[in-house]
CSV table of N, CA and C and ligand atoms in Angstrom, one decimal:
chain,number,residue,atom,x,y,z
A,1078,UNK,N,0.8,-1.2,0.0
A,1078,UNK,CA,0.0,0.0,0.0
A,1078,UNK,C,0.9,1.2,0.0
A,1079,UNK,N,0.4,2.1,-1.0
A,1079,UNK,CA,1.7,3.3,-1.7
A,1079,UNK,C,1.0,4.3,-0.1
A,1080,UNK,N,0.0,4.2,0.5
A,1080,UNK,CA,-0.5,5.2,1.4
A,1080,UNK,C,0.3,5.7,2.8
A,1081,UNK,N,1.1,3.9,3.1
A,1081,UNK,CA,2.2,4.0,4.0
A,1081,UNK,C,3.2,4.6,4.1
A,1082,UNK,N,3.9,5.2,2.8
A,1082,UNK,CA,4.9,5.7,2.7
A,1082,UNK,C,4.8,7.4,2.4
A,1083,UNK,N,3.5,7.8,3.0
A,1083,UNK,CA,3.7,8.9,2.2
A,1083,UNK,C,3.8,10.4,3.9
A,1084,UNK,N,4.4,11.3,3.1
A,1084,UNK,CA,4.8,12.0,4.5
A,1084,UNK,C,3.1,12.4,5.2
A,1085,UNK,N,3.3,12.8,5.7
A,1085,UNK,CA,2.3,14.2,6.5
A,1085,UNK,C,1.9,15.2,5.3
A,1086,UNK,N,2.6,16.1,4.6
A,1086,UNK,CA,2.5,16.3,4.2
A,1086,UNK,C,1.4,16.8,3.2
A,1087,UNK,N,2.2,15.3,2.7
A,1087,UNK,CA,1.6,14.9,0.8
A,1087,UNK,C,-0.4,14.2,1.7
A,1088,UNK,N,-0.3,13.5,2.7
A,1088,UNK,CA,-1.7,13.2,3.6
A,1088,UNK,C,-2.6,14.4,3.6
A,1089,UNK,N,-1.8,15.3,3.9
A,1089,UNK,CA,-2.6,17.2,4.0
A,1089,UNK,C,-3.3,17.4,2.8
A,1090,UNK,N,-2.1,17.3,1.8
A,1090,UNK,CA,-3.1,18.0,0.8
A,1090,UNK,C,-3.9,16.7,0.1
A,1091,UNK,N,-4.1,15.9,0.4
A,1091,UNK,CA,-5.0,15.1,0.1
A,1091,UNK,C,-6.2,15.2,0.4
A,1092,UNK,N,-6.3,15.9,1.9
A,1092,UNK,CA,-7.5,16.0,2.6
A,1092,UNK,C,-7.2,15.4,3.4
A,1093,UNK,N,-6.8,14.4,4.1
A,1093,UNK,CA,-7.1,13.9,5.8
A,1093,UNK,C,-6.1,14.6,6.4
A,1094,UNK,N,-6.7,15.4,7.6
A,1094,UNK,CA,-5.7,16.1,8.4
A,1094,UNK,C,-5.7,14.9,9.6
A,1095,UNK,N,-6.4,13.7,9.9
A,1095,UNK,CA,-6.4,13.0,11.2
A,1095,UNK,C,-5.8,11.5,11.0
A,1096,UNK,N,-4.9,11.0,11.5
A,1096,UNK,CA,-4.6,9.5,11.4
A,1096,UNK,C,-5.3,8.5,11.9
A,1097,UNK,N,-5.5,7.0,12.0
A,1097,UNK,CA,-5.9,5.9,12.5
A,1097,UNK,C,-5.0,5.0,12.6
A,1098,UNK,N,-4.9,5.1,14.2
A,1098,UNK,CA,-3.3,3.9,14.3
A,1098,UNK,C,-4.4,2.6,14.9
A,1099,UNK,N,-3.5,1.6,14.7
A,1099,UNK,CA,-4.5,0.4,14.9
A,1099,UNK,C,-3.2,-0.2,15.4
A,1100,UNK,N,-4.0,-0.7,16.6
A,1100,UNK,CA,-2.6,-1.9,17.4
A,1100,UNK,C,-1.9,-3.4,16.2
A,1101,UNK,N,-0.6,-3.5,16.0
A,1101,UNK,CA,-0.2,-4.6,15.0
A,1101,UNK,C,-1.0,-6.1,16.1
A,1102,UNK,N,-1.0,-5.9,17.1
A,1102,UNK,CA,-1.3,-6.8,17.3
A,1102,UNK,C,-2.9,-7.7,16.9
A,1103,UNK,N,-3.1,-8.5,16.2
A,1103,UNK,CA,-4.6,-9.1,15.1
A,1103,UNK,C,-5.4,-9.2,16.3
A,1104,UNK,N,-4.9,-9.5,17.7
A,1104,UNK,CA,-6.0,-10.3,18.5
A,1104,UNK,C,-6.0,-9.3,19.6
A,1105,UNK,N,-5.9,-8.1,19.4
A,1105,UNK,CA,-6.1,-6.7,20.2
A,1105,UNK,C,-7.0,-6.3,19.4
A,1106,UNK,N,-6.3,-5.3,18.2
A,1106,UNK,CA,-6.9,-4.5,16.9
A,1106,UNK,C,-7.4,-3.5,17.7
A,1107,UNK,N,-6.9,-3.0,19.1
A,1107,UNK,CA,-7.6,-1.7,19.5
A,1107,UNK,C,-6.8,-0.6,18.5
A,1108,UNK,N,-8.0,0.6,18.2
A,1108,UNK,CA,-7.5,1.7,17.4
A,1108,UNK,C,-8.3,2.9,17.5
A,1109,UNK,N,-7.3,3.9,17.8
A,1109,UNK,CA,-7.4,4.9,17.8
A,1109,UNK,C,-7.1,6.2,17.0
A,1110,UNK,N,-8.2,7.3,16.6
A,1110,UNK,CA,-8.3,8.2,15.7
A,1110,UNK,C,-7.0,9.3,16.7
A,1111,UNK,N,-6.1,9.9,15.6
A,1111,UNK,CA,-5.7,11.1,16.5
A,1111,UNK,C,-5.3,12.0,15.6
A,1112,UNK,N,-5.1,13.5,15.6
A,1112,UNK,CA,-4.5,14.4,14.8
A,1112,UNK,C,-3.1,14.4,14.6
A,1113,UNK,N,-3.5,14.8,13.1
A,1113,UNK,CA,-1.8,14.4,12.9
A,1113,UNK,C,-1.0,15.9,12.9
A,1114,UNK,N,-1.5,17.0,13.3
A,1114,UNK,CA,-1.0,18.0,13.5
A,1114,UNK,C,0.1,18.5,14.5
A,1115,UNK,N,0.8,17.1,15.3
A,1115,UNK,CA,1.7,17.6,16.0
A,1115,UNK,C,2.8,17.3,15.5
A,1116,UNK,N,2.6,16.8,14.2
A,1116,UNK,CA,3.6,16.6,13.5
A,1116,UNK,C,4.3,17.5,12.0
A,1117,UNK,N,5.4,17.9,12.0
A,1117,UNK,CA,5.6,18.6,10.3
A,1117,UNK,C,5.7,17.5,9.1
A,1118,UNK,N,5.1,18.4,8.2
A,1118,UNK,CA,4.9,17.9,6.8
A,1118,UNK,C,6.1,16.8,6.0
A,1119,UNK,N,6.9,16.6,6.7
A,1119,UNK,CA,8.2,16.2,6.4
A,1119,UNK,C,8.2,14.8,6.9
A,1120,UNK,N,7.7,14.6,7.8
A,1120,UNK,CA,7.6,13.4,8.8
A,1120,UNK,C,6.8,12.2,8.1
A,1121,UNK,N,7.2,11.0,7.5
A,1121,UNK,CA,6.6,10.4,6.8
A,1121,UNK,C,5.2,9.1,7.4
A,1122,UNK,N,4.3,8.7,7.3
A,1122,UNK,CA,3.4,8.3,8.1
A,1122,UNK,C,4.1,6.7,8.5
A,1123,UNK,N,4.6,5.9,8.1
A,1123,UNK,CA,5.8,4.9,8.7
A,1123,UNK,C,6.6,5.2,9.5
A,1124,UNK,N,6.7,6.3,9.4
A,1124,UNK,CA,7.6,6.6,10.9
A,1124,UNK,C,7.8,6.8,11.8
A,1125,UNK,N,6.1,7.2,11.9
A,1125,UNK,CA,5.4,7.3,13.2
A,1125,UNK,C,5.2,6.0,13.7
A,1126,UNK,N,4.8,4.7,13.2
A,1126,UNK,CA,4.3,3.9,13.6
A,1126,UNK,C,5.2,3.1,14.7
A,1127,UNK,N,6.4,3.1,14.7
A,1127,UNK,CA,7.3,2.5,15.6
A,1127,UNK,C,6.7,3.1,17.1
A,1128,UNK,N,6.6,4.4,16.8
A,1128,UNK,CA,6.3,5.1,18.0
A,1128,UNK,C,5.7,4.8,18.9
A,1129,UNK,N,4.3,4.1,18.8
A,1129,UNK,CA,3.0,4.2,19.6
A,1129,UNK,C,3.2,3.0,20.2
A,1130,UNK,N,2.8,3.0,21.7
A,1130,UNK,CA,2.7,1.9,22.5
A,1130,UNK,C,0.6,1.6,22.6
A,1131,UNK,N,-0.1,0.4,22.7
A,1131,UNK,CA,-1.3,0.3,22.6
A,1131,UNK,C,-1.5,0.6,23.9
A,1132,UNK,N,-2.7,1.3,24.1
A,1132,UNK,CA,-3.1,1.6,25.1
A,1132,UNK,C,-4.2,0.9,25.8
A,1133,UNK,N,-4.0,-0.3,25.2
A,1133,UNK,CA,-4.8,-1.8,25.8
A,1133,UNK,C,-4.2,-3.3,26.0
A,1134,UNK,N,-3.3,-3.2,25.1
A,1134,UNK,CA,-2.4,-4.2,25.4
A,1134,UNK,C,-1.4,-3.9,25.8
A,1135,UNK,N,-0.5,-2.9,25.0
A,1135,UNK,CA,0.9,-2.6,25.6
A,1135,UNK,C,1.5,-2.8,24.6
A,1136,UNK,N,1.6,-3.2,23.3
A,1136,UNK,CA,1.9,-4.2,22.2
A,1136,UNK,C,2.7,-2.6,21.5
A,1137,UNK,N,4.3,-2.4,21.6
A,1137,UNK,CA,4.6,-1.6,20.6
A,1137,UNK,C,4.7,-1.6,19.4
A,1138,UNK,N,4.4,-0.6,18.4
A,1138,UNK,CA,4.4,-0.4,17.1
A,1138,UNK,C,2.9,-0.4,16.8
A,1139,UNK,N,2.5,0.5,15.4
A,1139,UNK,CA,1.4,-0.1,15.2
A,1139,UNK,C,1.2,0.4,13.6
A,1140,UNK,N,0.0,0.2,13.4
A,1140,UNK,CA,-0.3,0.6,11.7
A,1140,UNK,C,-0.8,1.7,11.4
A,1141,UNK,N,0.1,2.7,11.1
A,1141,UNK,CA,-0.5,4.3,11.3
A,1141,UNK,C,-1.0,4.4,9.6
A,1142,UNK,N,-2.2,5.0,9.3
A,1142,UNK,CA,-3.2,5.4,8.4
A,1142,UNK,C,-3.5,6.8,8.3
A,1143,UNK,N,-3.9,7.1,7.0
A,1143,UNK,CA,-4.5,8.4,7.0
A,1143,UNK,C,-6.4,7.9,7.6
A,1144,UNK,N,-6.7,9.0,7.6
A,1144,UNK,CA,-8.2,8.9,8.2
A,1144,UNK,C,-9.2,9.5,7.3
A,1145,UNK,N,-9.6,9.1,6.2
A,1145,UNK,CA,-11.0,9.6,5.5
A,1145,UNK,C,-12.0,9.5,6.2
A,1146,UNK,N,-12.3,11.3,6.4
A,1146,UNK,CA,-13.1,11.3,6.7
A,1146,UNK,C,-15.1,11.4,5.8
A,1147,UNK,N,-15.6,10.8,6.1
A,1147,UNK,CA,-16.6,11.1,4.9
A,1147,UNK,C,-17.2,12.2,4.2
A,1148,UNK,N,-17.5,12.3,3.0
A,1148,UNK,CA,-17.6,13.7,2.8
A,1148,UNK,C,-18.3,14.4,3.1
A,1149,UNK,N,-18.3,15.2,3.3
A,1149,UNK,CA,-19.6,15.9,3.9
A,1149,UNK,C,-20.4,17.1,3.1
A,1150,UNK,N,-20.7,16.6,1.4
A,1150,UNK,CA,-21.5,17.5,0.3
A,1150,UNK,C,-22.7,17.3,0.6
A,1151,UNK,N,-23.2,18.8,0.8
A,1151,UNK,CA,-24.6,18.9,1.4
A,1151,UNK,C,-26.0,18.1,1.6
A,1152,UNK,N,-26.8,17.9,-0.1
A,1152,UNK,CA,-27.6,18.0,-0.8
A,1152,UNK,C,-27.4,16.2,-0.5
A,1153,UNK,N,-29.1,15.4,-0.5
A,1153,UNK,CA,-29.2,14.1,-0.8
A,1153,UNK,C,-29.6,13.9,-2.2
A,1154,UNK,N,-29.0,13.0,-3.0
A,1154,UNK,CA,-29.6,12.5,-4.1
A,1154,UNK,C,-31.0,12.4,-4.7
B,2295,ZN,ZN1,-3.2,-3.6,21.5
């Protein structure tokens, strides 16, 4: 997935300002939404992932994501 390798940045102007880290561990899978704003544009989204300890298991590393969020165009079909 080309999405893991891409900085902060290049995430921004895509449109998602917020990440979804998800514990590596399959038989946790707790995850959490968080803003990716405490980070500069330069900082690639893989490189955060070493970072995070789960905050239900304890299980370090995890699978950091951009976060789509849904769109939100006014008008129903
Ligand atoms: Zn976990």
């Amino acid at each position: 997935m080309r999405e893991q390798k891409i900085t902060l940045g290049e995430m921004r102007e895509s449109g998602p300002t917020r990440l979804l880290v998800f514990c590596q561990d399959f038989r946790c899978a707790h995850s959490v939404a968080i803003d990716g704003d405490a980070w500069p544009d330069h900082v690639r989204i893989s490189d955060l992932e070493p970072k995070f300890t789960c905050q239900a298991c304890g299980h370090r590393g995890a699978d950091v994501r951009p976060m789509f969020e849904p769109a939100r165009m006014g008008t129903d079909a």
